[in-house]
Short mmCIF file of C-alpha atoms in Angstrom, two decimals:
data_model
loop_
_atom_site.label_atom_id
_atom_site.label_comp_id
_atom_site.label_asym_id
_atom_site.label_seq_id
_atom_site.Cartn_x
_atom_site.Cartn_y
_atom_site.Cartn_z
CA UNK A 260 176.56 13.35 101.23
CA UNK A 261 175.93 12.44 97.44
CA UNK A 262 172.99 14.73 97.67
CA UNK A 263 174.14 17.79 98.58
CA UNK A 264 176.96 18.10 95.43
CA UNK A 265 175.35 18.33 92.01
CA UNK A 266 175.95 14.83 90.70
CA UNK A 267 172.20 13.59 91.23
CA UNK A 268 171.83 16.07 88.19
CA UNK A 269 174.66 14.09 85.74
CA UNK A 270 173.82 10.72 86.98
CA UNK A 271 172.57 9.50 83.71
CA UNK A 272 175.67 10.71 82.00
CA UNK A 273 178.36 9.46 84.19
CA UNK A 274 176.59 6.61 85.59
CA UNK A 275 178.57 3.93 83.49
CA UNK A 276 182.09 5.32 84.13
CA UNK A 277 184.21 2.82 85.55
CA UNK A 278 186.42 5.18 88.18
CA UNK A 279 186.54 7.79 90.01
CA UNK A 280 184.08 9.25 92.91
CA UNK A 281 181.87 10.99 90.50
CA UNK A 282 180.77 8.24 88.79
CA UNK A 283 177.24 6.85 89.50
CA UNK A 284 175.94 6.95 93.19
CA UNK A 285 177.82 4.22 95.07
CA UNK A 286 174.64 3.52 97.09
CA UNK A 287 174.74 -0.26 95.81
CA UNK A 288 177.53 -2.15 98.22
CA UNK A 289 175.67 0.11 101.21
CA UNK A 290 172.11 -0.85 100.10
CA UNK A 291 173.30 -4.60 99.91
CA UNK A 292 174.90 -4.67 103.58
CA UNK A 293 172.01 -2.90 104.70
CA UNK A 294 173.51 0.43 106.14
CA UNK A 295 170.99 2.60 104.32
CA UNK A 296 167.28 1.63 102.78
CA UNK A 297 165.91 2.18 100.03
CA UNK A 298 162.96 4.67 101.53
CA UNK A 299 165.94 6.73 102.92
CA UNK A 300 167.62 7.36 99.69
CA UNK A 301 163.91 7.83 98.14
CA UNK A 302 163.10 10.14 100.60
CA UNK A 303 166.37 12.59 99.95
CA UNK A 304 166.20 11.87 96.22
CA UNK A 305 162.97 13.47 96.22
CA UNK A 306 164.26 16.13 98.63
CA UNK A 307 166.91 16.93 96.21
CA UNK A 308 164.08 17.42 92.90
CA UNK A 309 161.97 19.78 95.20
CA UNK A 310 164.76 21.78 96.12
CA UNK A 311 167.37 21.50 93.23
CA UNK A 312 166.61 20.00 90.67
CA UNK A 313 164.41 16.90 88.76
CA UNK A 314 165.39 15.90 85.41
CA UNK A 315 166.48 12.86 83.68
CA UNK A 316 169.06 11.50 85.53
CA UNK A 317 166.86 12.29 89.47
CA UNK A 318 164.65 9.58 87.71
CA UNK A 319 167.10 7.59 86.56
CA UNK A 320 168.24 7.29 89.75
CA UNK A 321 164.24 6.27 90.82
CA UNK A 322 164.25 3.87 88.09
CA UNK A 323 167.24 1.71 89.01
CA UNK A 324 166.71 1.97 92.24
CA UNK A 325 163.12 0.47 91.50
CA UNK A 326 164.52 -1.88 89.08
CA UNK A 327 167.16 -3.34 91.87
CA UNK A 328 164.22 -3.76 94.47
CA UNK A 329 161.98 -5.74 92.24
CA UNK A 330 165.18 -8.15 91.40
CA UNK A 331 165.74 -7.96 95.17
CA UNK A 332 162.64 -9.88 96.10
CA UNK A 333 162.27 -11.49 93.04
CA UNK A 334 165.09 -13.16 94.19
CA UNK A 335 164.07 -13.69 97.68
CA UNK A 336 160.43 -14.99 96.63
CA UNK A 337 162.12 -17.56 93.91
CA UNK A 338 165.20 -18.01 96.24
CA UNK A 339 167.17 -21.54 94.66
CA UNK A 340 164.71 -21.95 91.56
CA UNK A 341 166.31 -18.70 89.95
CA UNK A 342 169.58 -20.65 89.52
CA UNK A 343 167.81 -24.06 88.58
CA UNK A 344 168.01 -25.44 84.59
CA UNK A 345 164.16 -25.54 84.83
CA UNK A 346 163.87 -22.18 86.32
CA UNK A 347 161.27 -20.69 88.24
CA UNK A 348 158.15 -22.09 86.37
CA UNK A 349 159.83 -25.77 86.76
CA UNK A 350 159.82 -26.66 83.31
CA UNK A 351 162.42 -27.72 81.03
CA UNK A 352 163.57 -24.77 78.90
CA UNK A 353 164.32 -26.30 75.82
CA UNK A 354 162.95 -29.39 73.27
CA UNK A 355 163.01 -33.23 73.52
CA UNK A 356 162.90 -34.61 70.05
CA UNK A 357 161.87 -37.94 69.11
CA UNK A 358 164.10 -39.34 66.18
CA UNK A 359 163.46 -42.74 64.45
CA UNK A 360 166.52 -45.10 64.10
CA UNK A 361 167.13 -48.66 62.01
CA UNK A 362 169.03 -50.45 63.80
CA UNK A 363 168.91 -53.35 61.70
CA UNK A 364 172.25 -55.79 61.43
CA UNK A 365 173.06 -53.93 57.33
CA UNK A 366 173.24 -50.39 59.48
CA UNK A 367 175.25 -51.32 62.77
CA UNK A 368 177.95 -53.18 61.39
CA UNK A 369 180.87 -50.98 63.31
CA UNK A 370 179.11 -52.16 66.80
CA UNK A 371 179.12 -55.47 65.69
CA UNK A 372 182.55 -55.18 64.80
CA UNK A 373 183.48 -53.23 67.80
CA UNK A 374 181.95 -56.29 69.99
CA UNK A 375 183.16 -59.38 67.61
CA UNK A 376 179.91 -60.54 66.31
CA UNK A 377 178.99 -61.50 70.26
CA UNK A 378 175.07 -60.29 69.31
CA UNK A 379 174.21 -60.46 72.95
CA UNK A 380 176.34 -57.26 73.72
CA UNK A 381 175.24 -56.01 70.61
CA UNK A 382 171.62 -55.87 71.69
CA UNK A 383 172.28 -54.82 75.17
CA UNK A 384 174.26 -52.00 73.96
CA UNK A 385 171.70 -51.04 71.58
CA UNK A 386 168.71 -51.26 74.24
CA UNK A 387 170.89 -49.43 76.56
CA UNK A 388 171.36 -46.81 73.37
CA UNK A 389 167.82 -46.09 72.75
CA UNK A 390 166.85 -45.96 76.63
CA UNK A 391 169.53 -42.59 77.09
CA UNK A 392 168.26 -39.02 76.09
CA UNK A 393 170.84 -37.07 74.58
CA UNK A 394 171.23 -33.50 74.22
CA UNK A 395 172.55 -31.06 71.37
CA UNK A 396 176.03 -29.95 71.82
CA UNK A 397 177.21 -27.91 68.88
CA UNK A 398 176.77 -28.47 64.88
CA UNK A 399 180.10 -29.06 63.28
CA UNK A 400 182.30 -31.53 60.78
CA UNK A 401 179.74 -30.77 58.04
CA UNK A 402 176.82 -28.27 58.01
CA UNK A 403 173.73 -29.81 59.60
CA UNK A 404 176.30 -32.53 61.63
CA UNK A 405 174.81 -32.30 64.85
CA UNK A 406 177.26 -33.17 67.95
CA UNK A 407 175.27 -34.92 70.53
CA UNK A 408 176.39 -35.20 74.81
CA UNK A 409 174.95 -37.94 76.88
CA UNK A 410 176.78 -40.80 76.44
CA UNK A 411 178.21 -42.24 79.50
CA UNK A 412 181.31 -43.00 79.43
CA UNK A 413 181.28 -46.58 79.55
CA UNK A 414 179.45 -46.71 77.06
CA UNK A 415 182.15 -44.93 74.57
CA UNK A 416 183.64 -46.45 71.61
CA UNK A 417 187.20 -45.22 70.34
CA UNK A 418 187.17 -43.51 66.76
CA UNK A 419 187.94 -45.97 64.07
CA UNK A 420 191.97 -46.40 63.39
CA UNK A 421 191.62 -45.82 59.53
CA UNK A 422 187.85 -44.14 58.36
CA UNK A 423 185.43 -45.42 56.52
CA UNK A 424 185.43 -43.93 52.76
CA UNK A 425 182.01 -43.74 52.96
CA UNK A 426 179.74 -43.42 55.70
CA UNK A 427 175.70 -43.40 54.44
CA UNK A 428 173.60 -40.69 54.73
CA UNK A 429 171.79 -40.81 58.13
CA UNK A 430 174.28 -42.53 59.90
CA UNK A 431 174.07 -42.28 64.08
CA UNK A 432 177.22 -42.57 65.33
CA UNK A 433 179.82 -43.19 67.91
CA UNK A 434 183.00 -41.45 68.25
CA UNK A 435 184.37 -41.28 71.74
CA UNK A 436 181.81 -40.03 74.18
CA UNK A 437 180.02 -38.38 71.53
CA UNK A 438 177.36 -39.26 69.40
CA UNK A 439 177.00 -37.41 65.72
CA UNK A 440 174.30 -37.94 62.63
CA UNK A 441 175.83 -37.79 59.28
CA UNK A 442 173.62 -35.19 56.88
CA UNK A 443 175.15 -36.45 53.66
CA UNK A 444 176.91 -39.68 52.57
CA UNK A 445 180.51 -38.69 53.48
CA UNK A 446 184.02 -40.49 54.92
CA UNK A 447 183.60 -40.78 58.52
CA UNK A 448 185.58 -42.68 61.10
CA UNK A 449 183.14 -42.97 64.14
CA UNK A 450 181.59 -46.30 64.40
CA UNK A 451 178.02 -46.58 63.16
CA UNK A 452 174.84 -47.88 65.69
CA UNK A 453 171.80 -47.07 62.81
CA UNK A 454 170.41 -44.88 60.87
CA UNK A 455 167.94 -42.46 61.42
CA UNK A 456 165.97 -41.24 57.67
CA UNK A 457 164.72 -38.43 58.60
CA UNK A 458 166.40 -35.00 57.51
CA UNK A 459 167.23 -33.08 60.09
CA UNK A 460 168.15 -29.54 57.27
CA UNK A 461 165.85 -28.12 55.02
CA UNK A 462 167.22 -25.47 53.56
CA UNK A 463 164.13 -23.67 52.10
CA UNK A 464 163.40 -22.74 55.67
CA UNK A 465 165.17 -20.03 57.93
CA UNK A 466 166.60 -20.98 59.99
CA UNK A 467 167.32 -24.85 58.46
CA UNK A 468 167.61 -26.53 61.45
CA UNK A 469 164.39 -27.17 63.92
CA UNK A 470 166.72 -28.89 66.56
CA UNK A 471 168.61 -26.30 68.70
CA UNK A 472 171.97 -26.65 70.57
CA UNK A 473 170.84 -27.54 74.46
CA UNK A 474 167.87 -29.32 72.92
CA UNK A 475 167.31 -32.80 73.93
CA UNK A 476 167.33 -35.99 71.60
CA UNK A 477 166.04 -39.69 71.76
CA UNK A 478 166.19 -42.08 69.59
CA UNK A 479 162.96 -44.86 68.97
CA UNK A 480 163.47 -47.83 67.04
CA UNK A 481 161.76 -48.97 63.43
CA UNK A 482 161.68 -51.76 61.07
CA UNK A 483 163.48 -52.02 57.99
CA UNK A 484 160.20 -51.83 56.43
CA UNK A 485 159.36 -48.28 57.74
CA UNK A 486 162.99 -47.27 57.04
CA UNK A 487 162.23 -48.06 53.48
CA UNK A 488 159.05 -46.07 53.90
CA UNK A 489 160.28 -43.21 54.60
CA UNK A 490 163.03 -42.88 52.27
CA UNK A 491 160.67 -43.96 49.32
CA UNK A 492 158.21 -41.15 50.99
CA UNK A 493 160.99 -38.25 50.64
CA UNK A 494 162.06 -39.33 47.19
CA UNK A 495 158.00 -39.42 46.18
CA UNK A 496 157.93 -36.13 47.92
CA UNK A 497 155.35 -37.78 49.34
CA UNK A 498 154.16 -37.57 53.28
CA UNK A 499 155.16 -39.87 56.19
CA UNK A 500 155.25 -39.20 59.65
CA UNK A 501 158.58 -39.91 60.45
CA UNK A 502 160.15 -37.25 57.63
CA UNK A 503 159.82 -34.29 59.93
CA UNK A 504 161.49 -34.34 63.36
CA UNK A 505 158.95 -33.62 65.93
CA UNK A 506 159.30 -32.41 69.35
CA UNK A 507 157.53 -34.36 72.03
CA UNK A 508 157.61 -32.12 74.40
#
């Protein structure tokens, strides 16, 4: 019987060991399978402070064995929802972003390329494109290169054989299943679908990124004019509603 040995007394200073009989209660695998109750080890817990002892480790005892009956029927009042991406409260946890794209003919080139100038599959592809809502993977390649999941699989396009030397500033991408943004003109060899003008980094703010990994990303389409409007607009320091990522939700 743990209470009648004096290791109610130590609990809180052996509690974490990882071996041994005198290391924290063991009460757990017999509270779970139901052979003793919580009021039963209450009831000689508090036996054992009238007529031994009640310090810091009697209440830690109390505590966790409060703490483990609150997650108990937390768990049994949530049941499935506990393990669900939108959680108990049924709402999605992180950020859908709204991102403008060009997806004028001068800035999809690569998927023109990639479908030999047939413009019908073009379009379809790029409808299809702008319908999905991807997510944020990871940042990587270059600092502020965001590595975007969603694309299905069908809709993949093979990394280019031999890179482009330069790929612009803005660039939305293709490269396998995988969809990337280019921060800064650079070489890149995944196959361009538009461009989107609207800086994802500033780096007078902490942290310089406003889209977080697991965050969620779709694209909406603009003109060429508003393209231009927006890149005139950020090198007039000047305001436009596109220049700042927003979240929509």
């Amino acid at each position: 019987d743990y209470f009648k040995t004096n290791k109610a007394s130590i609990y809180k200073e052996t509690r974490n060991g990882l071996d041994g009989m005198d290391y924290s209660t063991k009460f757990s695998p017999w509270l779970s399978n139901g052979s003793i109750s919580p009021r039963q080890v209450i009831f000689y817990l508090g036996k054992y402070e009238s007529e031994i002892e009640a310090n810091d480790s009697t209440y830690w005892i109390y505590f966790e064995l409060l703490w483990r009956e609150y997650f108990q029927w937390y768990a049994h009042s949530h049941k499935a929802k506990l393990f669900k991406f939108s959680g108990i409260k049924n709402t999605n946890p992180t950020t859908l972003w709204k991102l403008p794209i060009c997806v004028a003919e001068d800035y999809n080139t690569d998927v023109q390329e990639f479908f030999i100038g047939d413009q019908k599959k073009v379009n379809a592809y790029i409808d299809r494109f702008l319908s999905l809502e991807f997510h944020l993977v990871f940042y990587g390649f270059l600092p502020g290169f965001p590595y975007l999941g969603g694309l299905p699989s069908e809709m993949a396009i093979p990394r280019k054989a031999t890179p482009s030397r330069i790929t612009q500033k803005g660039s939305v991408a293709i490269g396998g299943d995988q969809v990337g943004i280019y921060p800064q003109d650079s070489p890149g060899g995944w196959n361009v679908v538009g461009n989107c003008p609207t800086p994802l980094l500033d780096f007078t703010k902490s942290p310089p990124n406003r889209i977080e990994p697991a965050d969620r990303i779709q694209f909406f389409k603009i003109s060429t004019a508003e393209y231009s409007e927006v890149l005139t607009a950020i090198e007039n320091n000047t305001d436009h509603p596109y220049i700042n990522p927003y979240p929509h939700d």
